[in-house]
mmCIF file of C-alpha atoms and ligand atoms in Angstrom:
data_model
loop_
_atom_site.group_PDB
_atom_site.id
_atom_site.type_symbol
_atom_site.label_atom_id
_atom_site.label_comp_id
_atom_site.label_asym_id
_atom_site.label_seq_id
_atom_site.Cartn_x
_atom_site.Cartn_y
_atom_site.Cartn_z
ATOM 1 C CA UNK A 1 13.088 24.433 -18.292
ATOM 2 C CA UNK A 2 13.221 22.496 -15.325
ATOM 3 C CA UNK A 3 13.471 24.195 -11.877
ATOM 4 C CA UNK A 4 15.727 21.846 -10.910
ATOM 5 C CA UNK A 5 18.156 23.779 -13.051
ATOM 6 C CA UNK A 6 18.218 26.906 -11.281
ATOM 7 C CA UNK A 7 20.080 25.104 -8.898
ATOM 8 C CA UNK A 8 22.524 23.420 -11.020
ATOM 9 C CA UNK A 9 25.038 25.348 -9.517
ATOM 10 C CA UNK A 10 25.143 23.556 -6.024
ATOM 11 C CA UNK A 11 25.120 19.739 -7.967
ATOM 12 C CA UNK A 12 28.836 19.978 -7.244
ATOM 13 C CA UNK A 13 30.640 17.620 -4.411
ATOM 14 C CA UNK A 14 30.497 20.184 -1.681
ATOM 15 C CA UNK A 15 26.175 19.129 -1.268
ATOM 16 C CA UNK A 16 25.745 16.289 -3.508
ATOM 17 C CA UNK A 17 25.428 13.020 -1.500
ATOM 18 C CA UNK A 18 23.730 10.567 -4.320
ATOM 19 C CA UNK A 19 22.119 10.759 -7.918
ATOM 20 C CA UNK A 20 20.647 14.725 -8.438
ATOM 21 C CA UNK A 21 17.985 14.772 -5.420
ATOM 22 C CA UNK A 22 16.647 17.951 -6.681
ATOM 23 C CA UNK A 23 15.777 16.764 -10.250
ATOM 24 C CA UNK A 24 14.243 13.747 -8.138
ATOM 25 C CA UNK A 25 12.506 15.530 -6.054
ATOM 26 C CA UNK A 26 10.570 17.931 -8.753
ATOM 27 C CA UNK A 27 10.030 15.010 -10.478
ATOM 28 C CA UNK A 28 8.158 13.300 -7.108
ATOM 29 C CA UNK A 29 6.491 16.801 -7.031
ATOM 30 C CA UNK A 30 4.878 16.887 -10.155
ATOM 31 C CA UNK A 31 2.972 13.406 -9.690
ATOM 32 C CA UNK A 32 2.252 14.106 -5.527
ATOM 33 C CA UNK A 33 2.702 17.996 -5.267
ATOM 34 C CA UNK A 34 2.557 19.155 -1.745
ATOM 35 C CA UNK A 35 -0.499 22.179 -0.669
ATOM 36 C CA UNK A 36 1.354 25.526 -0.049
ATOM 37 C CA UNK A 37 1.733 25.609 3.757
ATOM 38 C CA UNK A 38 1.823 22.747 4.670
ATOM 39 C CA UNK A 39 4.822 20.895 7.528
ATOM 40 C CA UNK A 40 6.950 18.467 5.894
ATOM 41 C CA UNK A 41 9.653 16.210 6.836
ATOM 42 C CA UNK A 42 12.497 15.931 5.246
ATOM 43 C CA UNK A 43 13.931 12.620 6.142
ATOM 44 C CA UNK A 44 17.526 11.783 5.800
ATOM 45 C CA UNK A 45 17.948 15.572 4.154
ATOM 46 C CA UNK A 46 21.857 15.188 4.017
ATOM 47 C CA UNK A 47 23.180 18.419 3.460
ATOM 48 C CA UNK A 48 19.711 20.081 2.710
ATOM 49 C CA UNK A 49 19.485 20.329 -0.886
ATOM 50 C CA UNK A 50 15.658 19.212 -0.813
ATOM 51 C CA UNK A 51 14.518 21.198 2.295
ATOM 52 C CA UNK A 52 15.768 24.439 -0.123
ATOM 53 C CA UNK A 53 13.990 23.135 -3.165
ATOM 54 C CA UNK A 54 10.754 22.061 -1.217
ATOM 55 C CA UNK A 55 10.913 25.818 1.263
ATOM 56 C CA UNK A 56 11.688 27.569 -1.986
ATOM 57 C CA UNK A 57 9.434 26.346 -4.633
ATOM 58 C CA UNK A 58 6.540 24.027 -2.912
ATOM 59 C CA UNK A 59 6.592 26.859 -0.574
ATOM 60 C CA UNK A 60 6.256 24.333 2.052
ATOM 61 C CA UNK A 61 7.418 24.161 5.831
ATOM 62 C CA UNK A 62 10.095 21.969 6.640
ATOM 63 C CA UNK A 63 11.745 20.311 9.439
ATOM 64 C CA UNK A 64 15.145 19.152 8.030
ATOM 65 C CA UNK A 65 16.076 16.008 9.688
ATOM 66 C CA UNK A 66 19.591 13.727 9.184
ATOM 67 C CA UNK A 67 21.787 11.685 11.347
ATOM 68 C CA UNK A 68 25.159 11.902 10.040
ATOM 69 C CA UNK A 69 24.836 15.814 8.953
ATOM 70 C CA UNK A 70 24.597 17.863 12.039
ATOM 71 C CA UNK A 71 21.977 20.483 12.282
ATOM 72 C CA UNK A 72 24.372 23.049 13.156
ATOM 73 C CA UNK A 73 26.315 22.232 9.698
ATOM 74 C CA UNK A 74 22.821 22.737 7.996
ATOM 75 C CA UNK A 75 21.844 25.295 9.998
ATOM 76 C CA UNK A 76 24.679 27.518 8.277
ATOM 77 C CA UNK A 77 23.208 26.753 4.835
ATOM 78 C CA UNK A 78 19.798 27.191 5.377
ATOM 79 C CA UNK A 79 20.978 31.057 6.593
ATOM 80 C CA UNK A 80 23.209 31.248 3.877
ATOM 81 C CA UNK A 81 20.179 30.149 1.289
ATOM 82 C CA UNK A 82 17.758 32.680 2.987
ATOM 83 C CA UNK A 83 15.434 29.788 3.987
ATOM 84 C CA UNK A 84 15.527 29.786 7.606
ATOM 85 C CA UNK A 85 12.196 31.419 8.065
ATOM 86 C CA UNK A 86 11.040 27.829 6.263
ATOM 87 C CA UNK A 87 13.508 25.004 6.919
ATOM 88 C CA UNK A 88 14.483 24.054 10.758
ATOM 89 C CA UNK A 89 17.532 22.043 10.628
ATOM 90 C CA UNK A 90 17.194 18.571 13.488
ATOM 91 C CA UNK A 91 19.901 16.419 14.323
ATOM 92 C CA UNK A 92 17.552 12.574 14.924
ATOM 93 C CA UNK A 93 17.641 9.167 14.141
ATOM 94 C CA UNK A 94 14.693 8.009 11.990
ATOM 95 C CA UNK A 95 14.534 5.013 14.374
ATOM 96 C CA UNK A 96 13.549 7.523 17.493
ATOM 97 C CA UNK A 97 12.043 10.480 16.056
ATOM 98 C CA UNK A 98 11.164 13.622 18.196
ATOM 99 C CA UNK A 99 8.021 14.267 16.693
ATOM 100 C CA UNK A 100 4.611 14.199 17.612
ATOM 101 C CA UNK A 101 1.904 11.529 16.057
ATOM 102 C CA UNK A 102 0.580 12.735 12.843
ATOM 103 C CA UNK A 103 2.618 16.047 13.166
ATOM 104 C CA UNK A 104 3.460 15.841 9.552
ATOM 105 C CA UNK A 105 1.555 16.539 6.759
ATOM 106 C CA UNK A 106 4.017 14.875 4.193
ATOM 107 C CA UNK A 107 7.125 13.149 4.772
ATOM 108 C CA UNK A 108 9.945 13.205 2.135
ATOM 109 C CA UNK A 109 12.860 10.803 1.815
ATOM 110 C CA UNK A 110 14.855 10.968 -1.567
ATOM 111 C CA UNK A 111 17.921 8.648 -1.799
ATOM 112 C CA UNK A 112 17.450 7.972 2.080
ATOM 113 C CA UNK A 113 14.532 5.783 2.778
ATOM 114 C CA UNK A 114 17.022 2.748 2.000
ATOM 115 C CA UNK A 115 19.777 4.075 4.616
ATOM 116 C CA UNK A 116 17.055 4.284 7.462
ATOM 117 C CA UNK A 117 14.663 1.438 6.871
ATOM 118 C CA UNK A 118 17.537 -1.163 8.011
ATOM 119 C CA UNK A 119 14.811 -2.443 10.430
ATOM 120 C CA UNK A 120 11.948 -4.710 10.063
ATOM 121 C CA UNK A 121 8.310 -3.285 9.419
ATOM 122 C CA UNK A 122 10.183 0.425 10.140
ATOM 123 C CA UNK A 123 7.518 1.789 8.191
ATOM 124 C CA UNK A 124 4.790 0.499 9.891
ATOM 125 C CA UNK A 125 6.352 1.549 13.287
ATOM 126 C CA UNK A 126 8.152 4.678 12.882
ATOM 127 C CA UNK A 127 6.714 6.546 10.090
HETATM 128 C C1 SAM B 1 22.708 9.279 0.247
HETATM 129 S S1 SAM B 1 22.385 10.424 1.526
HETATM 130 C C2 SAM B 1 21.069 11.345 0.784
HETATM 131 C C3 SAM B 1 20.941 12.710 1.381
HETATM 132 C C4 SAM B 1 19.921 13.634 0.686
HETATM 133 N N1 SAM B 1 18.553 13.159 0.844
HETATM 134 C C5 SAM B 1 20.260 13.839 -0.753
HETATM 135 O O1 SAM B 1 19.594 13.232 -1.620
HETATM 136 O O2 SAM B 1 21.207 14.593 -1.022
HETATM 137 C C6 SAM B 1 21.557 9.447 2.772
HETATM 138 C C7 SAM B 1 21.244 10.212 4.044
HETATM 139 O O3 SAM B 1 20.540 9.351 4.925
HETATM 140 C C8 SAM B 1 20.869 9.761 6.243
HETATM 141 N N2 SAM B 1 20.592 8.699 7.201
HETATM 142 C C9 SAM B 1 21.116 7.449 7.229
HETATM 143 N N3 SAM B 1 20.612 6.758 8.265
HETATM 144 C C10 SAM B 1 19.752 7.605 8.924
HETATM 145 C C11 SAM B 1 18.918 7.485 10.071
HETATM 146 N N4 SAM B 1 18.858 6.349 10.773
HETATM 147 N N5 SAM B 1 18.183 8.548 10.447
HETATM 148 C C12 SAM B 1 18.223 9.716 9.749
HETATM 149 N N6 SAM B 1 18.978 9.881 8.630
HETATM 150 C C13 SAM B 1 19.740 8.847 8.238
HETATM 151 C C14 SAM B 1 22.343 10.080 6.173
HETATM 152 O O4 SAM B 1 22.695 10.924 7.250
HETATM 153 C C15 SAM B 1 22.476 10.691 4.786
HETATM 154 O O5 SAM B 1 22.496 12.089 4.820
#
């Protein structure tokens, strides 16, 4: 069994933004998994289904960032999932993050790297 599927109850419309980002994400896992500990950013998290997965089973620390979901929104389900000790919900634009240099340890971006790399070489500058 998947862990993915413990979670099959919140693929509905209410948190689903694109293709299952949870299945995606274990998947991403398995080939580059992520040390136990360690800060990650979760770019473009939409509603937060992959800051839950990654706090929950990477066991990971995560600052949940999106632009058109507002951290206050997210802030709500992180309590409600019991992962607010882990996840810590930020309202930013990829463009102009708040972040140090190097703060991260990992950065994750499922179905969102192609919203927020509309600009050229944004890799090369902003992540
Ligand atoms: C298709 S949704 C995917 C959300 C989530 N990763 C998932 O798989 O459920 C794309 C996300 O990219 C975010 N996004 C788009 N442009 C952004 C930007 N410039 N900075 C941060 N997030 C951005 C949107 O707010 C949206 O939540």
């Amino acid at each position: 069994m998947k862990k993915a599927d413990k979670y099959k109850e919140l693929f509905n419309k209410e948190y689903l933004m694109g293709p299952n980002s949870i299945r995606l994400l274990e998947e991403m896992l398995e080939k580059y998994p992520l040390r136990r500990g360690t800060r990650v950013l979760d770019l473009g998290c939409g509603k937060g289904l992959t800051s839950l997965f990654l706090a929950k089973e990477a066991d990971v620390n995560v600052f949940a960032a999106d632009l058109w979901i507002s951290a206050t929104e997210n802030n709500i389900r992180f309590n409600e999932w019991e992962v607010s000790d882990k996840v810590i919900p930020i309202h930013a634009d990829a463009n102009d993050l708040p972040f140090a240099e190097e703060y991260f340890d990992a950065i994750v971006s499922i179905d969102s790297f192609h919203y927020v790399a509309t600009q050229p070489n944004f890799f090369k500058k902003k992540i």
